[in-house]
mmCIF file of C-alpha atoms in Angstrom:
data_model
loop_
_atom_site.group_PDB
_atom_site.id
_atom_site.type_symbol
_atom_site.label_atom_id
_atom_site.label_comp_id
_atom_site.label_asym_id
_atom_site.label_seq_id
_atom_site.Cartn_x
_atom_site.Cartn_y
_atom_site.Cartn_z
ATOM 1 C CA UNK A 1 12.339 0.672 7.239
ATOM 2 C CA UNK A 2 9.315 0.859 4.954
ATOM 3 C CA UNK A 3 9.699 3.491 2.265
ATOM 4 C CA UNK A 4 7.521 4.600 -0.624
ATOM 5 C CA UNK A 5 9.331 6.948 -2.974
ATOM 6 C CA UNK A 6 7.258 8.680 -5.603
ATOM 7 C CA UNK A 7 8.301 10.212 -8.891
ATOM 8 C CA UNK A 8 8.730 13.958 -9.213
ATOM 9 C CA UNK A 9 6.302 16.746 -9.948
ATOM 10 C CA UNK A 10 4.775 16.907 -13.413
ATOM 11 C CA UNK A 11 3.483 19.789 -15.488
ATOM 12 C CA UNK A 12 1.368 18.698 -18.435
ATOM 13 C CA UNK A 13 -1.200 20.014 -20.882
ATOM 14 C CA UNK A 14 -4.789 18.869 -21.090
ATOM 15 C CA UNK A 15 -5.129 15.867 -23.371
ATOM 16 C CA UNK A 16 -1.642 14.545 -22.684
ATOM 17 C CA UNK A 17 -0.935 11.189 -21.096
ATOM 18 C CA UNK A 18 0.955 10.624 -17.851
ATOM 19 C CA UNK A 19 2.234 7.780 -15.702
ATOM 20 C CA UNK A 20 3.532 8.463 -12.201
ATOM 21 C CA UNK A 21 5.342 5.927 -10.076
ATOM 22 C CA UNK A 22 5.783 4.796 -6.505
ATOM 23 C CA UNK A 23 8.675 2.530 -5.534
ATOM 24 C CA UNK A 24 8.386 0.476 -2.389
ATOM 25 C CA UNK A 25 11.138 -0.923 -0.206
ATOM 26 C CA UNK A 26 11.631 -2.376 3.250
ATOM 27 C CA UNK A 27 8.595 -4.637 3.174
ATOM 28 C CA UNK A 28 7.254 -7.588 1.148
ATOM 29 C CA UNK A 29 6.022 -5.559 -1.819
ATOM 30 C CA UNK A 30 3.960 -8.284 -3.429
ATOM 31 C CA UNK A 31 2.087 -9.074 -0.215
ATOM 32 C CA UNK A 32 0.820 -5.609 0.649
ATOM 33 C CA UNK A 33 -1.956 -3.770 -1.154
ATOM 34 C CA UNK A 34 -0.770 -0.461 -2.563
ATOM 35 C CA UNK A 35 -3.137 2.343 -3.396
ATOM 36 C CA UNK A 36 -3.488 5.907 -4.570
ATOM 37 C CA UNK A 37 -5.108 8.901 -2.898
ATOM 38 C CA UNK A 38 -5.889 12.226 -4.554
ATOM 39 C CA UNK A 39 -5.834 15.565 -2.786
ATOM 40 C CA UNK A 40 -6.925 18.519 -4.868
ATOM 41 C CA UNK A 41 -5.559 21.924 -3.819
ATOM 42 C CA UNK A 42 -6.915 22.854 -0.406
ATOM 43 C CA UNK A 43 -9.273 19.891 -0.383
ATOM 44 C CA UNK A 44 -9.724 16.583 1.403
ATOM 45 C CA UNK A 45 -8.386 13.114 0.700
ATOM 46 C CA UNK A 46 -10.051 10.967 -1.968
ATOM 47 C CA UNK A 47 -9.459 7.193 -2.143
ATOM 48 C CA UNK A 48 -8.863 6.366 -5.812
ATOM 49 C CA UNK A 49 -8.060 2.683 -5.918
ATOM 50 C CA UNK A 50 -5.690 -0.046 -4.903
ATOM 51 C CA UNK A 51 -3.899 -3.089 -6.303
ATOM 52 C CA UNK A 52 -2.574 -6.316 -4.813
ATOM 53 C CA UNK A 53 0.792 -6.804 -6.496
ATOM 54 C CA UNK A 54 0.912 -10.555 -6.067
ATOM 55 C CA UNK A 55 -1.997 -11.258 -8.396
ATOM 56 C CA UNK A 56 -2.828 -7.841 -9.825
ATOM 57 C CA UNK A 57 -6.319 -7.681 -8.301
ATOM 58 C CA UNK A 58 -7.437 -4.090 -8.512
ATOM 59 C CA UNK A 59 -10.205 -2.141 -6.842
ATOM 60 C CA UNK A 60 -11.261 1.321 -8.012
ATOM 61 C CA UNK A 61 -13.520 3.969 -6.616
ATOM 62 C CA UNK A 62 -16.434 4.507 -9.020
ATOM 63 C CA UNK A 63 -15.352 8.154 -9.186
ATOM 64 C CA UNK A 64 -12.057 7.118 -10.765
ATOM 65 C CA UNK A 65 -12.961 3.897 -12.593
ATOM 66 C CA UNK A 66 -12.234 4.393 -16.275
ATOM 67 C CA UNK A 67 -10.424 7.670 -15.618
ATOM 68 C CA UNK A 68 -7.116 6.223 -14.403
ATOM 69 C CA UNK A 69 -5.272 2.914 -14.477
ATOM 70 C CA UNK A 70 -3.388 1.436 -11.531
ATOM 71 C CA UNK A 71 -0.685 -1.107 -12.276
ATOM 72 C CA UNK A 72 2.455 -2.625 -10.799
ATOM 73 C CA UNK A 73 5.811 -3.962 -11.907
ATOM 74 C CA UNK A 74 6.705 -6.614 -9.352
ATOM 75 C CA UNK A 75 10.217 -6.975 -10.723
ATOM 76 C CA UNK A 76 11.147 -3.502 -9.498
ATOM 77 C CA UNK A 77 8.620 -3.138 -6.636
ATOM 78 C CA UNK A 78 6.880 -0.225 -8.302
ATOM 79 C CA UNK A 79 3.272 0.852 -8.584
ATOM 80 C CA UNK A 80 1.910 3.225 -11.170
ATOM 81 C CA UNK A 81 -0.975 5.594 -11.702
ATOM 82 C CA UNK A 82 -1.707 6.390 -15.321
ATOM 83 C CA UNK A 83 -3.901 8.779 -17.294
ATOM 84 C CA UNK A 84 -4.511 8.540 -21.051
ATOM 85 C CA UNK A 85 -5.908 12.023 -21.441
ATOM 86 C CA UNK A 86 -5.400 14.524 -18.659
ATOM 87 C CA UNK A 87 -7.898 17.224 -17.746
ATOM 88 C CA UNK A 88 -7.282 20.468 -15.887
ATOM 89 C CA UNK A 89 -9.388 19.004 -13.062
ATOM 90 C CA UNK A 90 -6.713 16.308 -12.572
ATOM 91 C CA UNK A 91 -4.468 18.968 -11.033
ATOM 92 C CA UNK A 92 -3.754 17.630 -7.551
ATOM 93 C CA UNK A 93 -1.289 15.990 -5.226
ATOM 94 C CA UNK A 94 -1.306 12.225 -5.599
ATOM 95 C CA UNK A 95 -0.133 9.998 -2.781
ATOM 96 C CA UNK A 96 0.662 6.334 -2.933
ATOM 97 C CA UNK A 97 0.199 4.399 0.272
ATOM 98 C CA UNK A 98 0.368 0.827 1.428
ATOM 99 C CA UNK A 99 -1.085 -1.451 4.051
ATOM 100 C CA UNK A 100 -0.943 -5.160 4.717
ATOM 101 C CA UNK A 101 -4.597 -5.933 4.254
ATOM 102 C CA UNK A 102 -5.919 -3.362 1.803
ATOM 103 C CA UNK A 103 -7.854 -1.796 4.642
ATOM 104 C CA UNK A 104 -6.080 1.286 5.941
ATOM 105 C CA UNK A 105 -2.767 2.795 4.891
ATOM 106 C CA UNK A 106 0.118 2.305 7.280
ATOM 107 C CA UNK A 107 2.732 3.945 5.100
ATOM 108 C CA UNK A 108 2.596 6.823 2.654
ATOM 109 C CA UNK A 109 4.754 8.200 -0.119
ATOM 110 C CA UNK A 110 5.785 11.845 -0.160
ATOM 111 C CA UNK A 111 3.292 12.748 -2.879
ATOM 112 C CA UNK A 112 3.543 13.686 -6.551
ATOM 113 C CA UNK A 113 2.144 17.043 -7.614
ATOM 114 C CA UNK A 114 0.483 16.932 -11.009
ATOM 115 C CA UNK A 115 -0.370 20.241 -12.647
ATOM 116 C CA UNK A 116 -2.450 20.226 -15.815
ATOM 117 C CA UNK A 117 -2.941 23.387 -17.817
ATOM 118 C CA UNK A 118 -5.795 23.891 -20.200
ATOM 119 C CA UNK B 1 -20.458 3.703 -1.550
ATOM 120 C CA UNK B 2 -20.294 4.553 2.137
ATOM 121 C CA UNK B 3 -20.247 8.279 2.855
ATOM 122 C CA UNK B 4 -18.205 9.426 5.833
ATOM 123 C CA UNK B 5 -19.211 12.716 7.423
ATOM 124 C CA UNK B 6 -16.946 14.506 9.878
ATOM 125 C CA UNK B 7 -17.867 17.293 12.246
ATOM 126 C CA UNK B 8 -17.113 19.984 12.909
ATOM 127 C CA UNK B 9 -15.195 21.202 9.865
ATOM 128 C CA UNK B 10 -12.975 23.349 12.072
ATOM 129 C CA UNK B 11 -12.250 23.353 15.783
ATOM 130 C CA UNK B 12 -10.532 26.315 17.424
ATOM 131 C CA UNK B 13 -8.993 25.298 20.727
ATOM 132 C CA UNK B 14 -6.369 26.363 23.248
ATOM 133 C CA UNK B 15 -3.285 24.256 23.862
ATOM 134 C CA UNK B 16 -3.895 21.916 26.762
ATOM 135 C CA UNK B 17 -7.599 21.535 26.034
ATOM 136 C CA UNK B 18 -9.328 18.240 25.347
ATOM 137 C CA UNK B 19 -11.100 17.909 22.006
ATOM 138 C CA UNK B 20 -13.446 15.388 20.459
ATOM 139 C CA UNK B 21 -13.813 14.940 16.712
ATOM 140 C CA UNK B 22 -16.799 13.155 15.235
ATOM 141 C CA UNK B 23 -17.083 10.840 12.244
ATOM 142 C CA UNK B 24 -20.358 9.312 11.051
ATOM 143 C CA UNK B 25 -20.834 6.597 8.430
ATOM 144 C CA UNK B 26 -23.856 6.450 6.133
ATOM 145 C CA UNK B 27 -24.270 2.765 7.048
ATOM 146 C CA UNK B 28 -22.795 0.439 9.608
ATOM 147 C CA UNK B 29 -19.079 -0.210 9.216
ATOM 148 C CA UNK B 30 -18.613 -2.283 12.361
ATOM 149 C CA UNK B 31 -15.207 -1.460 13.785
ATOM 150 C CA UNK B 32 -13.528 -0.904 10.429
ATOM 151 C CA UNK B 33 -12.443 2.678 10.949
ATOM 152 C CA UNK B 34 -9.096 4.429 10.818
ATOM 153 C CA UNK B 35 -7.972 7.975 11.634
ATOM 154 C CA UNK B 36 -5.179 9.945 10.003
ATOM 155 C CA UNK B 37 -3.402 13.200 10.811
ATOM 156 C CA UNK B 38 -2.130 15.558 8.134
ATOM 157 C CA UNK B 39 0.039 18.640 8.447
ATOM 158 C CA UNK B 40 0.044 21.243 5.633
ATOM 159 C CA UNK B 41 2.284 20.162 2.788
ATOM 160 C CA UNK B 42 2.840 16.682 4.215
ATOM 161 C CA UNK B 43 1.486 13.234 3.576
ATOM 162 C CA UNK B 44 -1.117 11.910 5.993
ATOM 163 C CA UNK B 45 -0.024 9.714 8.884
ATOM 164 C CA UNK B 46 -1.958 6.786 10.313
ATOM 165 C CA UNK B 47 -3.012 7.453 13.898
ATOM 166 C CA UNK B 48 -5.560 4.792 14.762
ATOM 167 C CA UNK B 49 -7.079 1.708 13.151
ATOM 168 C CA UNK B 50 -9.833 -0.680 14.204
ATOM 169 C CA UNK B 51 -11.536 2.279 15.912
ATOM 170 C CA UNK B 52 -9.219 2.431 18.899
ATOM 171 C CA UNK B 53 -5.847 0.765 18.220
ATOM 172 C CA UNK B 54 -3.060 3.315 18.062
ATOM 173 C CA UNK B 55 -0.535 2.921 15.266
ATOM 174 C CA UNK B 56 3.135 2.503 16.110
ATOM 175 C CA UNK B 57 4.579 5.533 17.849
ATOM 176 C CA UNK B 58 1.285 7.341 18.376
ATOM 177 C CA UNK B 59 1.059 8.830 21.879
ATOM 178 C CA UNK B 60 -1.592 7.774 24.352
ATOM 179 C CA UNK B 61 -3.264 11.198 24.311
ATOM 180 C CA UNK B 62 -4.916 10.056 21.071
ATOM 181 C CA UNK B 63 -7.846 7.729 21.607
ATOM 182 C CA UNK B 64 -10.690 6.459 19.475
ATOM 183 C CA UNK B 65 -14.084 5.019 20.237
ATOM 184 C CA UNK B 66 -17.382 4.065 18.658
ATOM 185 C CA UNK B 67 -18.902 1.334 16.553
ATOM 186 C CA UNK B 68 -21.464 0.898 13.829
ATOM 187 C CA UNK B 69 -22.001 4.364 12.401
ATOM 188 C CA UNK B 70 -20.735 6.820 15.021
ATOM 189 C CA UNK B 71 -17.124 7.286 15.966
ATOM 190 C CA UNK B 72 -14.981 9.768 17.851
ATOM 191 C CA UNK B 73 -11.335 10.691 18.038
ATOM 192 C CA UNK B 74 -10.355 12.312 21.310
ATOM 193 C CA UNK B 75 -7.210 14.331 21.823
ATOM 194 C CA UNK B 76 -6.576 14.921 25.499
ATOM 195 C CA UNK B 77 -4.465 17.921 26.469
ATOM 196 C CA UNK B 78 -3.648 19.292 23.030
ATOM 197 C CA UNK B 79 0.022 19.809 22.269
ATOM 198 C CA UNK B 80 1.348 22.293 19.724
ATOM 199 C CA UNK B 81 2.123 19.458 17.301
ATOM 200 C CA UNK B 82 -1.492 18.284 17.350
ATOM 201 C CA UNK B 83 -2.775 21.260 15.385
ATOM 202 C CA UNK B 84 -3.472 19.620 12.037
ATOM 203 C CA UNK B 85 -6.254 18.163 9.903
ATOM 204 C CA UNK B 86 -7.749 14.817 10.914
ATOM 205 C CA UNK B 87 -9.473 12.395 8.562
ATOM 206 C CA UNK B 88 -11.457 9.260 9.233
ATOM 207 C CA UNK B 89 -11.585 6.406 6.723
ATOM 208 C CA UNK B 90 -13.812 3.343 6.553
ATOM 209 C CA UNK B 91 -12.541 0.014 5.325
ATOM 210 C CA UNK B 92 -15.642 -2.079 5.791
ATOM 211 C CA UNK B 93 -16.378 -2.218 2.079
ATOM 212 C CA UNK B 94 -15.068 -1.186 -1.328
ATOM 213 C CA UNK B 95 -14.423 1.491 -2.241
ATOM 214 C CA UNK B 96 -12.715 2.687 0.882
ATOM 215 C CA UNK B 97 -13.798 6.247 1.651
ATOM 216 C CA UNK B 98 -12.499 9.175 3.681
ATOM 217 C CA UNK B 99 -14.358 11.824 5.577
ATOM 218 C CA UNK B 100 -13.875 15.425 4.538
ATOM 219 C CA UNK B 101 -11.632 16.195 7.482
ATOM 220 C CA UNK B 102 -11.659 18.288 10.658
ATOM 221 C CA UNK B 103 -9.102 21.042 11.042
ATOM 222 C CA UNK B 104 -7.908 21.603 14.593
ATOM 223 C CA UNK B 105 -6.508 25.106 14.876
ATOM 224 C CA UNK B 106 -5.068 27.248 17.634
ATOM 225 C CA UNK B 107 -7.524 29.629 19.279
#
């Protein structure tokens, strides 16, 4: 069974750094693209970016390029989403999701709620 | 970046009705379109990919059609569990992009 298990909710202050995680199991982790999707409170889904674990190739949405960093640790089948300096506008639910071809997302994590206070 | 526009924003329907949701791309995306369903407080779920191929376990009352720039998701005979928000997503080019969603609510 494919599972993506995300790290727990975070409460941070503006300007702080943060790295959230997503651990995959039940599928060939290095062969499936894994990506991140933002959903601000009461809003729609926003595609942030994705990474191919096998070679680290990464694609970002221009809206998020330079604002976040997506990375993986193949040794533990984990993907990460990282901020160096959080803003209040980063408050949102963040989902990791995976799919075989980097096209659509077959499987989703449960979401990580990030709350940033100013 | 391809912009995906969904309409309407909200649909109010009775259980048992048939509904059609629209998704339009700002440029041709061929058949590279997926649909997702999301309940409040839950992660989205893949319904359909390649315009009309249902994902594993998705019932036949969900169907998709279209090509190029105009696409539809049809829900025949709405069940109580179908009241949710539906998103389309293109995967013809990077970055992938979602539509803003259509909420299907009980009338």
